[in-house]
Amino acid sequence: MNKMTLSAAIVATAALFTGAANAQVDLDAVLSIDGTTMITRAPAPDFLDIDEVISGWVYRATETQALQMDDFENPGMIFVDVAVDDWNTVEGTEGKSCASCHVGGPEEFAGLRAVLPRWNEAEGKMFTMEDYINYSRVNYMGAEPLPLAKPRMDAMVALISLQSRGMPMNVAIDGPVADIWAQGEELYYTRVGQLDMACANCHEANFGNMIRADRLSQGQSNGFPVYRLKNAKLNSIQARFKGCMKNIRAEPYAVGSEEFRALELYVASRGNGLSVEGPSVRN
Amino acid sequence: MAEDSKPRVRVPRSATAGEAFEIKTLISHKMESGQRKDSDGNTIPRSIINHFSCDFNGENVIQVILQGAISTNPYFQFEAVIQESGTFTFTWNDDNGSVYTDSKDITVG
């Protein structure tokens, strides 16, 4: 039973008992949000040995799936609302907000989430969404950078990701990012930690199988930032990597480290073809 | 986060007189229970939404008293029946004295 049905029980609505298919998984479910159908299954990119890439949404229980199919029910959208306020908040020495420069609103960034991380030629560095946000804050607003994987940053990433919802992931893996991508691939297949496991052991060799009471997904990043029912907040991609590494009893890399940045690029590329879903809902 | 509490409300734009329809409300709030301790072992004081009410044209529809065990971002779903057009007003009371409100117009036709 999820947290939201619990509070609904207080007012004794029928909602509590409509989830007859408790904890069942419908692998053929179609994700449609406000009339837009998302691509949750796509042919795998050439470099993968698997045939099909599958969104983590497919593996979630029917009630969890339903939360994401309605923007009102999706608790991640609360944080999008919070980020809209932040978007208009003037901060820093230049007396500017996001809205001062981006007069077209967050909608200016339609499509951006689908191609990140990507190479930033001017800076000579690979940029994630967080990098872009902090770059603008520091250089144009004269404000402090937002800490990574903290609520304000995750909410802003959610707001900007939302503008690309439904667009297929299309991350470039060649050119200047080729070396970083290769580092990410290496990390993905390297066994670490006391349990001696690599990402691939679960998310490539065993997706769809049970791990304790939970069903393993392919570990796709198209739905990030993710609202998780277990901690009732948005979770960034790299914070999730950290959680995974703790689960296999490894010493996690730091959020923002070169290792996690490389892994973020590699994992994103594994999902090329899947719709951007952020902010999605998972357990 | 309390200062960032944002209410969200969904009410249909129109309804038929005498027929029940669904209202959904959600507010972002951390709902600190008062049972937890911080890393130094000190109790984190309770900070929750303690009361929710919904009124229609000044008449009360529902009142809810919330307690410490209710999860973060409280969500209410309930039904209402109206006879005339008017305005629903929603009020949430925070432990810290803040009051969050929202309102929605509805037409009977």
PDB file of N, CA, C and O in Angstrom, chain A residues 10-11 39 47 60 69 73-75 85-86 117 122 124 130-131 150 175 185 189 193 195 217 263:
ATOM      1  N   ILE A  10      -7.950   8.205   5.427  1.00  0.00           N
ATOM      2  CA  ILE A  10      -8.414   9.076   6.499  1.00  0.00           C
ATOM      3  C   ILE A  10      -9.815   9.601   6.182  1.00  0.00           C
ATOM      4  O   ILE A  10     -10.660   9.716   7.047  1.00  0.00           O
ATOM      5  N   VAL A  11     -10.044   9.941   4.942  1.00  0.00           N
ATOM      6  CA  VAL A  11     -11.358  10.450   4.589  1.00  0.00           C
ATOM      7  C   VAL A  11     -12.251   9.337   4.058  1.00  0.00           C
ATOM      8  O   VAL A  11     -13.321   9.578   3.545  1.00  0.00           O
ATOM      9  N   ILE A  39       6.913   6.187 -25.308  1.00  0.00           N
ATOM     10  CA  ILE A  39       7.590   5.000 -25.814  1.00  0.00           C
ATOM     11  C   ILE A  39       8.255   4.313 -24.619  1.00  0.00           C
ATOM     12  O   ILE A  39       9.218   4.835 -24.053  1.00  0.00           O
ATOM     13  N   PHE A  47      25.038  -1.028 -29.836  1.00  0.00           N
ATOM     14  CA  PHE A  47      26.144  -1.500 -29.008  1.00  0.00           C
ATOM     15  C   PHE A  47      25.703  -2.444 -27.900  1.00  0.00           C
ATOM     16  O   PHE A  47      26.524  -2.973 -27.159  1.00  0.00           O
ATOM     17  N   ARG A  60       6.743  -1.683 -12.912  1.00  0.00           N
ATOM     18  CA  ARG A  60       6.155  -1.253 -11.648  1.00  0.00           C
ATOM     19  C   ARG A  60       4.744  -1.808 -11.500  1.00  0.00           C
ATOM     20  O   ARG A  60       4.083  -2.150 -12.476  1.00  0.00           O
ATOM     21  N   MET A  69       0.394   8.231 -14.630  1.00  0.00           N
ATOM     22  CA  MET A  69      -0.439   8.468 -15.810  1.00  0.00           C
ATOM     23  C   MET A  69      -1.343   9.682 -15.662  1.00  0.00           C
ATOM     24  O   MET A  69      -2.078  10.038 -16.570  1.00  0.00           O
ATOM     25  N   GLU A  73      -2.053  13.135  -9.918  1.00  0.00           N
ATOM     26  CA  GLU A  73      -1.681  12.075  -8.977  1.00  0.00           C
ATOM     27  C   GLU A  73      -0.168  11.967  -8.817  1.00  0.00           C
ATOM     28  O   GLU A  73       0.317  11.451  -7.814  1.00  0.00           O
ATOM     29  N   ASN A  74       0.564  12.396  -9.830  1.00  0.00           N
ATOM     30  CA  ASN A  74       2.023  12.269  -9.801  1.00  0.00           C
ATOM     31  C   ASN A  74       2.625  13.220  -8.766  1.00  0.00           C
ATOM     32  O   ASN A  74       2.631  14.426  -8.957  1.00  0.00           O
ATOM     33  N   PRO A  75       3.129  12.682  -7.650  1.00  0.00           N
ATOM     34  CA  PRO A  75       3.629  13.576  -6.606  1.00  0.00           C
ATOM     35  C   PRO A  75       4.869  14.347  -7.043  1.00  0.00           C
ATOM     36  O   PRO A  75       5.199  15.372  -6.453  1.00  0.00           O
ATOM     37  N   ASP A  85       8.254  28.471  -9.061  1.00  0.00           N
ATOM     38  CA  ASP A  85       8.492  29.635  -8.191  1.00  0.00           C
ATOM     39  C   ASP A  85       9.965  30.018  -8.195  1.00  0.00           C
ATOM     40  O   ASP A  85      10.316  31.194  -8.269  1.00  0.00           O
ATOM     41  N   ASP A  86      10.812  28.999  -8.108  1.00  0.00           N
ATOM     42  CA  ASP A  86      12.250  29.222  -8.091  1.00  0.00           C
ATOM     43  C   ASP A  86      12.716  29.881  -9.385  1.00  0.00           C
ATOM     44  O   ASP A  86      13.594  30.733  -9.393  1.00  0.00           O
ATOM     45  N   PRO A 117      23.478  13.801 -20.974  1.00  0.00           N
ATOM     46  CA  PRO A 117      24.590  14.763 -21.011  1.00  0.00           C
ATOM     47  C   PRO A 117      25.169  14.902 -22.429  1.00  0.00           C
ATOM     48  O   PRO A 117      25.112  13.957 -23.200  1.00  0.00           O
ATOM     49  N   ALA A 122      32.100  25.188 -25.911  1.00  0.00           N
ATOM     50  CA  ALA A 122      32.644  26.437 -25.363  1.00  0.00           C
ATOM     51  C   ALA A 122      33.416  26.183 -24.073  1.00  0.00           C
ATOM     52  O   ALA A 122      34.443  26.810 -23.811  1.00  0.00           O
ATOM     53  N   GLY A 124      34.571  23.125 -23.168  1.00  0.00           N
ATOM     54  CA  GLY A 124      35.491  22.010 -23.332  1.00  0.00           C
ATOM     55  C   GLY A 124      35.247  20.896 -22.340  1.00  0.00           C
ATOM     56  O   GLY A 124      36.180  20.267 -21.817  1.00  0.00           O
ATOM     57  N   GLU A 130      22.463  19.510 -14.608  1.00  0.00           N
ATOM     58  CA  GLU A 130      22.876  20.235 -13.405  1.00  0.00           C
ATOM     59  C   GLU A 130      23.989  21.237 -13.722  1.00  0.00           C
ATOM     60  O   GLU A 130      24.015  22.343 -13.178  1.00  0.00           O
ATOM     61  N   ASP A 131      24.890  20.830 -14.625  1.00  0.00           N
ATOM     62  CA  ASP A 131      25.979  21.736 -15.010  1.00  0.00           C
ATOM     63  C   ASP A 131      25.432  22.991 -15.672  1.00  0.00           C
ATOM     64  O   ASP A 131      25.890  24.100 -15.414  1.00  0.00           O
ATOM     65  N   LYS A 150      20.174  17.744  -4.304  1.00  0.00           N
ATOM     66  CA  LYS A 150      19.402  18.311  -3.198  1.00  0.00           C
ATOM     67  C   LYS A 150      18.074  18.815  -3.768  1.00  0.00           C
ATOM     68  O   LYS A 150      17.948  19.013  -4.972  1.00  0.00           O
ATOM     69  N   GLY A 175      32.357  11.281 -31.029  1.00  0.00           N
ATOM     70  CA  GLY A 175      32.985  12.600 -30.994  1.00  0.00           C
ATOM     71  C   GLY A 175      33.695  12.832 -29.679  1.00  0.00           C
ATOM     72  O   GLY A 175      34.282  11.908 -29.111  1.00  0.00           O
ATOM     73  N   GLU A 185      31.031   2.829 -19.826  1.00  0.00           N
ATOM     74  CA  GLU A 185      30.775   1.430 -20.178  1.00  0.00           C
ATOM     75  C   GLU A 185      31.625   0.500 -19.312  1.00  0.00           C
ATOM     76  O   GLU A 185      31.145  -0.508 -18.793  1.00  0.00           O
ATOM     77  N   TYR A 189      30.278  -2.469 -16.437  1.00  0.00           N
ATOM     78  CA  TYR A 189      30.554  -3.902 -16.460  1.00  0.00           C
ATOM     79  C   TYR A 189      31.585  -4.338 -15.426  1.00  0.00           C
ATOM     80  O   TYR A 189      31.985  -5.490 -15.396  1.00  0.00           O
ATOM     81  N   GLY A 193      32.501  -3.915  -4.875  1.00  0.00           N
ATOM     82  CA  GLY A 193      31.814  -4.089  -3.593  1.00  0.00           C
ATOM     83  C   GLY A 193      31.902  -5.488  -3.027  1.00  0.00           C
ATOM     84  O   GLY A 193      32.356  -6.430  -3.671  1.00  0.00           O
ATOM     85  N   LEU A 195      29.577  -7.546  -2.487  1.00  0.00           N
ATOM     86  CA  LEU A 195      28.765  -8.523  -3.210  1.00  0.00           C
ATOM     87  C   LEU A 195      29.327  -8.802  -4.610  1.00  0.00           C
ATOM     88  O   LEU A 195      28.792  -9.626  -5.338  1.00  0.00           O
ATOM     89  N   SER A 217      14.424  -3.700 -12.998  1.00  0.00           N
ATOM     90  CA  SER A 217      14.235  -3.050 -14.292  1.00  0.00           C
ATOM     91  C   SER A 217      15.576  -3.055 -15.017  1.00  0.00           C
ATOM     92  O   SER A 217      16.557  -3.613 -14.533  1.00  0.00           O
ATOM     93  N   LEU A 263      29.191   7.471 -16.040  1.00  0.00           N
ATOM     94  CA  LEU A 263      28.144   6.461 -15.957  1.00  0.00           C
ATOM     95  C   LEU A 263      26.789   7.049 -16.368  1.00  0.00           C
ATOM     96  O   LEU A 263      25.989   6.387 -17.036  1.00  0.00           O
TER      97      LEU A 263
END
